[in-house]
mmCIF file of N, CA, C and O in Angstrom:
data_model
loop_
_atom_site.group_PDB
_atom_site.id
_atom_site.type_symbol
_atom_site.label_atom_id
_atom_site.label_comp_id
_atom_site.label_asym_id
_atom_site.label_seq_id
_atom_site.Cartn_x
_atom_site.Cartn_y
_atom_site.Cartn_z
ATOM 1 N N MET A 830 6.646 -7.888 14.820
ATOM 2 C CA MET A 830 5.442 -7.008 14.795
ATOM 3 C C MET A 830 4.637 -7.153 13.299
ATOM 4 O O MET A 830 5.314 -7.761 12.371
ATOM 5 N N ALA A 831 3.672 -7.206 13.438
ATOM 6 C CA ALA A 831 3.006 -7.273 12.097
ATOM 7 C C ALA A 831 2.590 -6.191 11.458
ATOM 8 O O ALA A 831 2.687 -5.281 11.702
ATOM 9 N N LEU A 832 2.393 -6.619 9.945
ATOM 10 C CA LEU A 832 2.299 -5.234 9.436
ATOM 11 C C LEU A 832 0.808 -4.838 9.403
ATOM 12 O O LEU A 832 0.196 -5.324 10.139
ATOM 13 N N GLN A 833 0.611 -3.473 9.350
ATOM 14 C CA GLN A 833 -0.816 -2.745 9.610
ATOM 15 C C GLN A 833 -1.841 -3.169 8.887
ATOM 16 O O GLN A 833 -2.945 -3.416 9.510
ATOM 17 N N LEU A 834 -1.704 -3.619 7.663
ATOM 18 C CA LEU A 834 -2.896 -3.778 6.840
ATOM 19 C C LEU A 834 -3.869 -2.837 6.819
ATOM 20 O O LEU A 834 -5.196 -3.046 7.180
ATOM 21 N N ARG A 835 -3.300 -1.791 6.245
ATOM 22 C CA ARG A 835 -4.319 -0.552 6.220
ATOM 23 C C ARG A 835 -5.425 -0.896 5.341
ATOM 24 O O ARG A 835 -5.205 -1.504 4.472
ATOM 25 N N PRO A 836 -6.503 -0.276 5.650
ATOM 26 C CA PRO A 836 -7.636 -1.003 5.053
ATOM 27 C C PRO A 836 -8.008 -0.222 3.680
ATOM 28 O O PRO A 836 -9.229 -0.376 3.309
ATOM 29 N N ASN A 837 -7.441 0.622 3.284
ATOM 30 C CA ASN A 837 -7.878 1.408 1.885
ATOM 31 C C ASN A 837 -6.582 1.732 1.246
ATOM 32 O O ASN A 837 -5.717 2.032 1.568
ATOM 33 N N CYS A 838 -7.008 2.034 -0.295
ATOM 34 C CA CYS A 838 -6.123 2.601 -1.068
ATOM 35 C C CYS A 838 -5.943 4.198 -0.498
ATOM 36 O O CYS A 838 -7.151 4.723 -0.679
ATOM 37 N N GLU A 839 -4.952 4.729 -0.528
ATOM 38 C CA GLU A 839 -4.693 6.081 -0.019
ATOM 39 C C GLU A 839 -4.814 7.076 -1.097
ATOM 40 O O GLU A 839 -5.233 8.109 -1.114
ATOM 41 N N TYR A 840 -4.892 6.513 -2.494
ATOM 42 C CA TYR A 840 -5.208 7.463 -3.609
ATOM 43 C C TYR A 840 -6.899 7.500 -3.953
ATOM 44 O O TYR A 840 -7.177 8.607 -4.119
ATOM 45 N N CYS A 841 -7.224 6.232 -4.127
ATOM 46 C CA CYS A 841 -8.805 6.156 -4.808
ATOM 47 C C CYS A 841 -9.610 5.728 -3.568
ATOM 48 O O CYS A 841 -10.876 5.864 -3.769
ATOM 49 N N ASP A 842 -9.510 5.492 -2.180
ATOM 50 C CA ASP A 842 -9.889 5.396 -1.220
ATOM 51 C C ASP A 842 -10.679 3.994 -1.288
ATOM 52 O O ASP A 842 -11.636 3.558 -0.755
ATOM 53 N N LYS A 843 -10.344 2.844 -2.335
ATOM 54 C CA LYS A 843 -10.823 1.590 -2.282
ATOM 55 C C LYS A 843 -10.571 0.876 -1.403
ATOM 56 O O LYS A 843 -9.648 0.570 -0.607
ATOM 57 N N ASP A 844 -11.509 0.237 -1.104
ATOM 58 C CA ASP A 844 -11.318 -0.865 0.098
ATOM 59 C C ASP A 844 -10.508 -1.948 -0.032
ATOM 60 O O ASP A 844 -10.520 -2.459 -1.124
ATOM 61 N N LEU A 845 -9.418 -2.042 0.684
ATOM 62 C CA LEU A 845 -8.509 -3.412 0.730
ATOM 63 C C LEU A 845 -8.472 -4.203 1.974
ATOM 64 O O LEU A 845 -7.521 -3.599 3.033
ATOM 65 N N PRO A 846 -9.401 -5.183 2.026
ATOM 66 C CA PRO A 846 -9.540 -6.046 3.489
ATOM 67 C C PRO A 846 -8.094 -6.761 3.356
ATOM 68 O O PRO A 846 -7.599 -6.707 2.458
ATOM 69 N N PRO A 847 -7.920 -7.507 4.594
ATOM 70 C CA PRO A 847 -6.758 -8.458 4.722
ATOM 71 C C PRO A 847 -6.703 -9.393 3.752
ATOM 72 O O PRO A 847 -5.317 -9.770 3.342
ATOM 73 N N HIS A 848 -7.140 -9.732 2.897
ATOM 74 C CA HIS A 848 -7.181 -10.756 1.947
ATOM 75 C C HIS A 848 -7.484 -10.412 0.777
ATOM 76 O O HIS A 848 -7.155 -10.716 -0.557
ATOM 77 N N ALA A 849 -7.345 -8.869 0.504
ATOM 78 C CA ALA A 849 -7.030 -8.222 -0.823
ATOM 79 C C ALA A 849 -5.700 -8.715 -1.694
ATOM 80 O O ALA A 849 -4.597 -8.579 -1.101
ATOM 81 N N ILE A 850 -5.728 -9.246 -3.036
ATOM 82 C CA ILE A 850 -4.496 -9.510 -3.601
ATOM 83 C C ILE A 850 -4.504 -8.454 -4.429
ATOM 84 O O ILE A 850 -3.172 -8.491 -5.261
ATOM 85 N N ASP A 851 -5.154 -7.180 -4.343
ATOM 86 C CA ASP A 851 -4.530 -6.266 -5.366
ATOM 87 C C ASP A 851 -4.290 -5.084 -4.481
ATOM 88 O O ASP A 851 -4.001 -3.989 -5.033
ATOM 89 N N ALA A 852 -4.000 -5.395 -3.429
ATOM 90 C CA ALA A 852 -3.016 -4.383 -2.496
ATOM 91 C C ALA A 852 -1.523 -4.213 -2.936
ATOM 92 O O ALA A 852 -0.929 -5.321 -2.715
ATOM 93 N N ARG A 853 -1.343 -3.185 -2.515
ATOM 94 C CA ARG A 853 0.121 -2.898 -2.956
ATOM 95 C C ARG A 853 1.049 -1.781 -1.812
ATOM 96 O O ARG A 853 0.113 -0.846 -1.250
ATOM 97 N N ILE A 854 2.151 -2.050 -1.463
ATOM 98 C CA ILE A 854 2.466 -1.305 -0.204
ATOM 99 C C ILE A 854 4.383 -1.319 -0.744
ATOM 100 O O ILE A 854 4.699 -1.665 -1.422
ATOM 101 N N CYS A 855 4.690 0.114 0.190
ATOM 102 C CA CYS A 855 5.895 0.489 0.122
ATOM 103 C C CYS A 855 6.471 0.023 1.214
ATOM 104 O O CYS A 855 5.852 -0.371 2.142
ATOM 105 N N SER A 856 7.963 0.321 1.226
ATOM 106 C CA SER A 856 8.645 -0.108 2.481
ATOM 107 C C SER A 856 7.922 0.643 3.935
ATOM 108 O O SER A 856 8.229 0.140 4.921
ATOM 109 N N TYR A 857 7.528 2.000 3.588
ATOM 110 C CA TYR A 857 6.888 2.338 4.876
ATOM 111 C C TYR A 857 5.124 1.972 5.056
ATOM 112 O O TYR A 857 4.651 2.605 5.698
ATOM 113 N N GLU A 858 4.932 1.096 4.415
ATOM 114 C CA GLU A 858 3.324 0.431 4.279
ATOM 115 C C GLU A 858 2.428 1.199 3.857
ATOM 116 O O GLU A 858 1.264 1.132 4.086
ATOM 117 N N CYS A 859 2.622 2.489 3.123
ATOM 118 C CA CYS A 859 2.180 2.990 2.386
ATOM 119 C C CYS A 859 0.976 2.240 1.362
ATOM 120 O O CYS A 859 1.841 1.199 0.854
ATOM 121 N N THR A 860 -0.274 2.485 1.432
ATOM 122 C CA THR A 860 -1.112 1.263 0.780
ATOM 123 C C THR A 860 -1.799 1.905 -0.222
ATOM 124 O O THR A 860 -2.417 2.881 -0.214
ATOM 125 N N PHE A 861 -1.639 0.994 -1.451
ATOM 126 C CA PHE A 861 -2.534 1.627 -2.650
ATOM 127 C C PHE A 861 -3.356 0.342 -3.758
ATOM 128 O O PHE A 861 -2.655 -0.754 -3.077
ATOM 129 N N CYS A 862 -4.187 0.188 -4.029
ATOM 130 C CA CYS A 862 -4.830 -0.688 -4.840
ATOM 131 C C CYS A 862 -3.725 -0.711 -6.330
ATOM 132 O O CYS A 862 -2.941 0.411 -6.615
ATOM 133 N N ALA A 863 -3.687 -1.769 -6.834
ATOM 134 C CA ALA A 863 -2.958 -2.362 -7.940
ATOM 135 C C ALA A 863 -3.093 -1.441 -8.978
ATOM 136 O O ALA A 863 -1.894 -1.068 -9.618
ATOM 137 N N ALA A 864 -4.306 -1.078 -9.420
ATOM 138 C CA ALA A 864 -4.572 -0.239 -10.448
ATOM 139 C C ALA A 864 -4.080 1.308 -10.175
ATOM 140 O O ALA A 864 -3.389 1.693 -11.152
ATOM 141 N N CYS A 865 -4.189 2.021 -9.000
ATOM 142 C CA CYS A 865 -3.457 2.910 -8.973
ATOM 143 C C CYS A 865 -2.207 3.015 -8.799
ATOM 144 O O CYS A 865 -1.396 4.027 -9.274
ATOM 145 N N ALA A 866 -1.460 2.078 -8.279
ATOM 146 C CA ALA A 866 0.132 1.775 -7.916
ATOM 147 C C ALA A 866 0.415 1.693 -9.482
ATOM 148 O O ALA A 866 1.817 2.128 -9.535
ATOM 149 N N GLU A 867 -0.146 1.010 -10.319
ATOM 150 C CA GLU A 867 0.584 1.066 -11.533
ATOM 151 C C GLU A 867 0.380 1.958 -12.630
ATOM 152 O O GLU A 867 0.921 2.542 -13.159
ATOM 153 N N ASP A 868 -1.136 2.188 -12.771
ATOM 154 C CA ASP A 868 -1.872 3.440 -13.828
ATOM 155 C C ASP A 868 -1.553 4.785 -13.475
ATOM 156 O O ASP A 868 -1.215 5.706 -14.058
ATOM 157 N N LYS A 869 -1.654 5.369 -12.169
ATOM 158 C CA LYS A 869 -1.624 6.527 -11.707
ATOM 159 C C LYS A 869 -0.358 6.999 -11.439
ATOM 160 O O LYS A 869 0.082 8.018 -11.160
ATOM 161 N N LEU A 870 0.260 6.019 -10.492
ATOM 162 C CA LEU A 870 1.699 6.387 -9.633
ATOM 163 C C LEU A 870 2.693 5.768 -10.465
ATOM 164 O O LEU A 870 3.841 5.952 -9.763
ATOM 165 N N GLU A 871 2.559 5.084 -11.408
ATOM 166 C CA GLU A 871 3.678 4.324 -12.414
ATOM 167 C C GLU A 871 4.977 3.582 -11.363
ATOM 168 O O GLU A 871 6.060 4.042 -11.568
ATOM 169 N N ASN A 872 4.460 2.849 -9.890
ATOM 170 C CA ASN A 872 5.499 2.380 -9.234
ATOM 171 C C ASN A 872 6.140 3.217 -8.551
ATOM 172 O O ASN A 872 7.506 3.248 -8.336
ATOM 173 N N VAL A 873 5.595 4.455 -8.296
ATOM 174 C CA VAL A 873 6.503 5.533 -7.398
ATOM 175 C C VAL A 873 5.640 5.735 -6.409
ATOM 176 O O VAL A 873 4.191 6.441 -6.494
ATOM 177 N N CYS A 874 5.730 5.433 -5.056
ATOM 178 C CA CYS A 874 4.985 5.980 -3.864
ATOM 179 C C CYS A 874 5.021 7.477 -4.008
ATOM 180 O O CYS A 874 6.144 8.329 -3.718
ATOM 181 N N PRO A 875 4.021 8.013 -3.616
ATOM 182 C CA PRO A 875 3.571 9.831 -3.554
ATOM 183 C C PRO A 875 4.143 10.419 -2.422
ATOM 184 O O PRO A 875 4.556 10.984 -2.182
ATOM 185 N N ASN A 876 4.338 9.476 -1.162
ATOM 186 C CA ASN A 876 5.043 9.677 0.077
ATOM 187 C C ASN A 876 6.484 9.816 0.074
ATOM 188 O O ASN A 876 7.175 10.716 0.394
ATOM 189 N N CYS A 877 7.177 8.661 -0.475
ATOM 190 C CA CYS A 877 8.371 8.489 -0.194
ATOM 191 C C CYS A 877 9.191 8.281 -1.311
ATOM 192 O O CYS A 877 10.487 8.584 -1.037
ATOM 193 N N GLY A 878 8.725 8.168 -2.585
ATOM 194 C CA GLY A 878 9.314 8.047 -3.801
ATOM 195 C C GLY A 878 9.792 6.540 -3.936
ATOM 196 O O GLY A 878 10.447 6.000 -5.103
ATOM 197 N N GLY A 879 9.656 5.469 -2.949
ATOM 198 C CA GLY A 879 10.110 4.060 -3.439
ATOM 199 C C GLY A 879 9.124 3.472 -4.063
ATOM 200 O O GLY A 879 8.110 4.190 -4.771
ATOM 201 N N GLY A 880 9.430 2.119 -4.540
ATOM 202 C CA GLY A 880 8.339 1.442 -5.337
ATOM 203 C C GLY A 880 7.426 0.521 -4.474
ATOM 204 O O GLY A 880 7.503 0.809 -3.214
ATOM 205 N N PHE A 881 6.709 -0.373 -5.163
ATOM 206 C CA PHE A 881 5.570 -1.018 -4.776
ATOM 207 C C PHE A 881 5.753 -2.600 -4.818
ATOM 208 O O PHE A 881 6.494 -2.927 -5.549
ATOM 209 N N ALA A 882 5.367 -3.418 -3.729
ATOM 210 C CA ALA A 882 5.309 -4.801 -3.744
ATOM 211 C C ALA A 882 4.111 -5.107 -3.708
ATOM 212 O O ALA A 882 3.547 -4.507 -2.705
ATOM 213 N N PRO A 883 3.361 -6.436 -3.791
ATOM 214 C CA PRO A 883 2.224 -6.804 -3.847
ATOM 215 C C PRO A 883 2.197 -7.057 -1.738
ATOM 216 O O PRO A 883 3.220 -7.614 -1.143
ATOM 217 N N ARG A 884 0.779 -6.830 -1.397
ATOM 218 C CA ARG A 884 0.824 -6.900 -0.051
ATOM 219 C C ARG A 884 0.556 -7.961 0.265
ATOM 220 O O ARG A 884 -0.499 -8.745 -0.032
ATOM 221 N N PRO A 885 1.255 -8.758 1.454
ATOM 222 C CA PRO A 885 0.858 -9.919 1.836
ATOM 223 C C PRO A 885 -0.417 -10.477 2.455
ATOM 224 O O PRO A 885 -0.900 -9.482 3.009
ATOM 225 N N ILE A 886 -0.874 -11.425 2.484
ATOM 226 C CA ILE A 886 -2.273 -11.672 2.749
ATOM 227 C C ILE A 886 -1.891 -12.101 4.288
ATOM 228 O O ILE A 886 -1.463 -13.175 4.526
ATOM 229 N N ARG A 887 -2.841 -11.792 5.153
ATOM 230 C CA ARG A 887 -2.890 -12.168 6.363
ATOM 231 C C ARG A 887 -4.086 -13.571 6.781
ATOM 232 O O ARG A 887 -4.812 -13.189 6.347
ATOM 233 N N PRO A 888 -3.586 -14.546 7.302
ATOM 234 C CA PRO A 888 -4.284 -15.581 7.297
ATOM 235 C C PRO A 888 -5.438 -15.725 7.732
ATOM 236 O O PRO A 888 -5.655 -15.123 8.989
ATOM 237 N N ALA A 889 -6.821 -15.991 7.580
ATOM 238 C CA ALA A 889 -7.990 -16.002 8.489
ATOM 239 C C ALA A 889 -7.914 -16.780 9.214
ATOM 240 O O ALA A 889 -8.563 -16.630 10.582
ATOM 241 N N ARG A 890 -7.617 -18.005 9.131
ATOM 242 C CA ARG A 890 -7.668 -19.109 9.972
ATOM 243 C C ARG A 890 -6.171 -19.320 10.776
ATOM 244 O O ARG A 890 -5.009 -18.779 10.070
ATOM 245 N N GLU A 891 -6.418 -19.757 12.142
ATOM 246 C CA GLU A 891 -5.241 -19.496 13.072
ATOM 247 C C GLU A 891 -4.585 -21.330 12.684
ATOM 248 O O GLU A 891 -4.669 -21.875 13.441
ATOM 249 N N TRP A 892 -3.618 -20.950 11.793
ATOM 250 C CA TRP A 892 -2.595 -22.621 11.450
ATOM 251 C C TRP A 892 -1.484 -22.464 12.646
ATOM 252 O O TRP A 892 -1.494 -23.678 12.740
ATOM 253 N N ARG A 893 -1.280 -21.528 13.088
ATOM 254 C CA ARG A 893 -0.289 -21.656 14.375
ATOM 255 C C ARG A 893 -0.802 -20.819 15.457
ATOM 256 O O ARG A 893 -1.664 -19.699 15.059
ATOM 257 N N PRO A 894 -0.727 -21.121 16.689
ATOM 258 C CA PRO A 894 -1.479 -20.346 17.765
ATOM 259 C C PRO A 894 -1.058 -18.997 17.722
ATOM 260 O O PRO A 894 0.201 -18.432 17.707
ATOM 261 N N GLY A 895 -2.020 -18.116 17.857
ATOM 262 C CA GLY A 895 -1.807 -16.816 18.084
ATOM 263 C C GLY A 895 -1.201 -15.914 16.677
ATOM 264 O O GLY A 895 -1.328 -14.944 16.719
ATOM 265 N N VAL A 896 -1.475 -16.533 15.483
ATOM 266 C CA VAL A 896 -1.030 -15.906 14.111
ATOM 267 C C VAL A 896 -2.453 -16.123 13.251
ATOM 268 O O VAL A 896 -2.605 -17.164 12.735
ATOM 269 N N SER A 897 -3.216 -15.324 13.525
ATOM 270 C CA SER A 897 -4.453 -15.049 12.467
ATOM 271 C C SER A 897 -4.803 -13.515 12.189
ATOM 272 O O SER A 897 -4.247 -12.842 13.017
ATOM 273 N N VAL A 898 -5.730 -13.391 11.478
ATOM 274 C CA VAL A 898 -6.241 -12.040 11.523
ATOM 275 C C VAL A 898 -7.157 -11.624 12.437
ATOM 276 O O VAL A 898 -7.178 -10.327 13.091
ATOM 277 N N VAL A 899 -7.626 -12.909 13.152
ATOM 278 C CA VAL A 899 -8.337 -12.648 14.535
ATOM 279 C C VAL A 899 -7.383 -12.466 15.559
ATOM 280 O O VAL A 899 -7.963 -11.369 16.268
ATOM 281 N N LYS A 900 -6.299 -12.997 15.636
ATOM 282 C CA LYS A 900 -5.453 -12.854 16.709
ATOM 283 C C LYS A 900 -4.660 -11.533 16.498
ATOM 284 O O LYS A 900 -4.297 -10.805 17.600
ATOM 285 N N GLN A 901 -4.359 -11.154 15.391
ATOM 286 C CA GLN A 901 -3.628 -9.764 15.119
ATOM 287 C C GLN A 901 -4.604 -9.110 13.812
ATOM 288 O O GLN A 901 -4.261 -9.303 12.647
ATOM 289 N N PRO A 902 -5.712 -8.419 14.253
ATOM 290 C CA PRO A 902 -6.408 -7.736 13.414
ATOM 291 C C PRO A 902 -5.601 -6.566 12.583
ATOM 292 O O PRO A 902 -4.830 -5.924 13.226
ATOM 293 N N PRO A 903 -5.989 -6.168 11.171
ATOM 294 C CA PRO A 903 -5.653 -5.161 10.701
ATOM 295 C C PRO A 903 -6.158 -3.791 11.261
ATOM 296 O O PRO A 903 -7.110 -3.836 12.156
ATOM 297 N N SER A 904 -5.282 -2.762 10.654
ATOM 298 C CA SER A 904 -5.867 -1.520 11.212
ATOM 299 C C SER A 904 -7.204 -1.078 10.082
ATOM 300 O O SER A 904 -7.208 -1.334 9.341
ATOM 301 N N ASP A 905 -8.012 -0.176 11.525
ATOM 302 C CA ASP A 905 -9.227 0.309 10.791
ATOM 303 C C ASP A 905 -9.095 1.582 10.726
ATOM 304 O O ASP A 905 -9.817 2.390 10.196
ATOM 305 N N LYS A 906 -7.803 2.393 10.463
ATOM 306 C CA LYS A 906 -7.779 3.902 10.355
ATOM 307 C C LYS A 906 -7.274 3.922 9.028
ATOM 308 O O LYS A 906 -6.640 3.700 8.048
ATOM 309 N N ARG A 907 -8.301 4.766 8.077
ATOM 310 C CA ARG A 907 -7.992 4.857 6.833
ATOM 311 C C ARG A 907 -7.091 6.239 6.519
ATOM 312 O O ARG A 907 -7.221 6.931 7.218
ATOM 313 N N MET A 908 -6.438 5.993 5.526
ATOM 314 C CA MET A 908 -5.277 6.668 5.362
ATOM 315 C C MET A 908 -5.400 7.428 4.024
ATOM 316 O O MET A 908 -6.005 6.929 3.172
ATOM 317 N N HIS A 909 -5.332 8.681 4.036
ATOM 318 C CA HIS A 909 -5.460 9.638 2.505
ATOM 319 C C HIS A 909 -4.184 10.451 2.517
ATOM 320 O O HIS A 909 -3.390 10.832 3.512
ATOM 321 N N LEU A 910 -3.803 10.508 1.171
ATOM 322 C CA LEU A 910 -2.625 11.370 0.731
ATOM 323 C C LEU A 910 -2.720 12.977 1.431
ATOM 324 O O LEU A 910 -3.860 13.380 1.330
ATOM 325 N N GLU A 911 -1.940 13.592 1.528
ATOM 326 C CA GLU A 911 -1.813 14.785 1.920
ATOM 327 C C GLU A 911 -1.394 15.761 0.793
ATOM 328 O O GLU A 911 -1.601 17.064 0.856
ATOM 329 N N TYR A 912 -1.144 15.013 -0.416
ATOM 330 C CA TYR A 912 -0.593 15.829 -1.359
ATOM 331 C C TYR A 912 -1.915 15.620 -2.471
ATOM 332 O O TYR A 912 -2.419 15.201 -2.707
ATOM 333 N N GLY A 913 -2.225 16.976 -3.363
ATOM 334 C CA GLY A 913 -2.993 16.871 -4.312
ATOM 335 C C GLY A 913 -2.522 15.850 -5.428
ATOM 336 O O GLY A 913 -1.466 15.752 -5.741
ATOM 337 N N HIS A 914 -3.479 15.783 -6.547
ATOM 338 C CA HIS A 914 -3.381 15.140 -7.545
ATOM 339 C C HIS A 914 -2.008 15.662 -8.410
ATOM 340 O O HIS A 914 -1.358 14.728 -9.130
ATOM 341 N N GLU A 915 -2.469 16.686 -8.649
ATOM 342 C CA GLU A 915 -0.992 17.669 -9.538
ATOM 343 C C GLU A 915 0.471 17.291 -8.829
ATOM 344 O O GLU A 915 1.185 17.347 -9.456
ATOM 345 N N ALA A 916 0.041 17.552 -7.607
ATOM 346 C CA ALA A 916 1.416 17.643 -7.020
ATOM 347 C C ALA A 916 2.013 16.094 -6.991
ATOM 348 O O ALA A 916 3.322 15.976 -7.160
ATOM 349 N N ILE A 917 1.135 15.393 -6.860
ATOM 350 C CA ILE A 917 1.838 13.648 -7.315
ATOM 351 C C ILE A 917 2.205 13.147 -8.556
ATOM 352 O O ILE A 917 3.048 12.807 -8.722
ATOM 353 N N ALA A 918 1.390 13.850 -9.471
ATOM 354 C CA ALA A 918 1.615 13.435 -10.655
ATOM 355 C C ALA A 918 3.100 14.202 -11.183
ATOM 356 O O ALA A 918 4.071 13.547 -11.812
ATOM 357 N N ALA A 919 3.331 15.449 -10.546
ATOM 358 C CA ALA A 919 4.613 16.091 -10.749
ATOM 359 C C ALA A 919 5.940 15.473 -10.112
ATOM 360 O O ALA A 919 7.243 15.025 -10.541
ATOM 361 N N HIS A 920 5.442 14.605 -8.762
ATOM 362 C CA HIS A 920 6.401 13.914 -8.067
ATOM 363 C C HIS A 920 6.903 12.660 -8.841
ATOM 364 O O HIS A 920 7.704 12.297 -9.193
ATOM 365 N N VAL A 921 5.632 12.137 -9.529
ATOM 366 C CA VAL A 921 5.783 10.570 -10.179
ATOM 367 C C VAL A 921 6.547 10.927 -11.500
ATOM 368 O O VAL A 921 7.478 10.308 -11.769
ATOM 369 N N GLN A 922 6.365 12.047 -12.004
ATOM 370 C CA GLN A 922 7.428 12.434 -13.153
ATOM 371 C C GLN A 922 8.795 12.397 -12.607
ATOM 372 O O GLN A 922 9.222 12.025 -13.938
ATOM 373 N N ARG A 923 8.902 13.042 -12.058
ATOM 374 C CA ARG A 923 10.471 13.496 -11.619
ATOM 375 C C ARG A 923 10.911 11.966 -11.160
ATOM 376 O O ARG A 923 12.572 11.898 -11.381
ATOM 377 N N ILE A 924 10.684 11.075 -10.525
ATOM 378 C CA ILE A 924 10.994 9.756 -10.052
ATOM 379 C C ILE A 924 10.695 8.534 -10.830
ATOM 380 O O ILE A 924 11.663 7.508 -11.063
ATOM 381 N N ARG A 925 9.995 8.606 -12.016
ATOM 382 C CA ARG A 925 9.515 7.438 -12.489
ATOM 383 C C ARG A 925 10.580 6.474 -13.311
ATOM 384 O O ARG A 925 10.393 5.320 -13.375
ATOM 385 N N ASP A 926 11.348 7.254 -13.546
ATOM 386 C CA ASP A 926 12.410 6.585 -14.649
ATOM 387 C C ASP A 926 13.574 6.054 -13.929
ATOM 388 O O ASP A 926 14.635 5.553 -14.736
ATOM 389 N N ILE A 927 13.883 6.599 -12.823
ATOM 390 C CA ILE A 927 14.762 6.158 -12.013
ATOM 391 C C ILE A 927 14.644 4.554 -11.587
ATOM 392 O O ILE A 927 13.495 4.441 -10.755
ATOM 393 N N PRO A 928 15.513 3.772 -11.673
ATOM 394 C CA PRO A 928 15.213 2.290 -11.212
ATOM 395 C C PRO A 928 15.116 2.458 -9.411
ATOM 396 O O PRO A 928 15.623 3.174 -8.876
ATOM 397 N N PRO A 929 14.173 1.486 -9.219
ATOM 398 C CA PRO A 929 13.841 1.691 -7.984
ATOM 399 C C PRO A 929 14.895 1.179 -6.749
ATOM 400 O O PRO A 929 15.008 1.919 -5.802
ATOM 401 N N GLU A 930 16.021 0.529 -7.224
ATOM 402 C CA GLU A 930 17.135 0.292 -6.493
ATOM 403 C C GLU A 930 17.746 1.271 -6.401
ATOM 404 O O GLU A 930 18.879 1.421 -5.369
ATOM 405 N N GLN A 931 17.722 2.522 -7.107
ATOM 406 C CA GLN A 931 18.630 3.531 -7.261
ATOM 407 C C GLN A 931 17.918 5.055 -6.535
ATOM 408 O O GLN A 931 18.629 6.002 -6.643
ATOM 409 N N ARG A 932 16.700 4.760 -5.961
ATOM 410 C CA ARG A 932 15.950 6.187 -5.616
ATOM 411 C C ARG A 932 16.218 6.140 -4.377
ATOM 412 O O ARG A 932 16.628 5.811 -3.426
#
């Protein structure tokens, strides 16, 4: 099963196409741009509390049969946080100093 490749940053709503090198995801595929993940969220997912990793690029070209962005298109459903910025800041403050492997 392929990653959803969500189309936007859940914090600032920046477009993050399948080839975006600044997309970050947590283990639940919550998706943010690198600027928000680093500067606003301090490597704390506001949904699950986990950390972020760079989202892989889905190849545009079909290098192997059936495996490409054309054959497995990204999600077109835009996601948005259900928490306000103040609640997110408090969540980040509470968790940010705990190493990701101990969260």
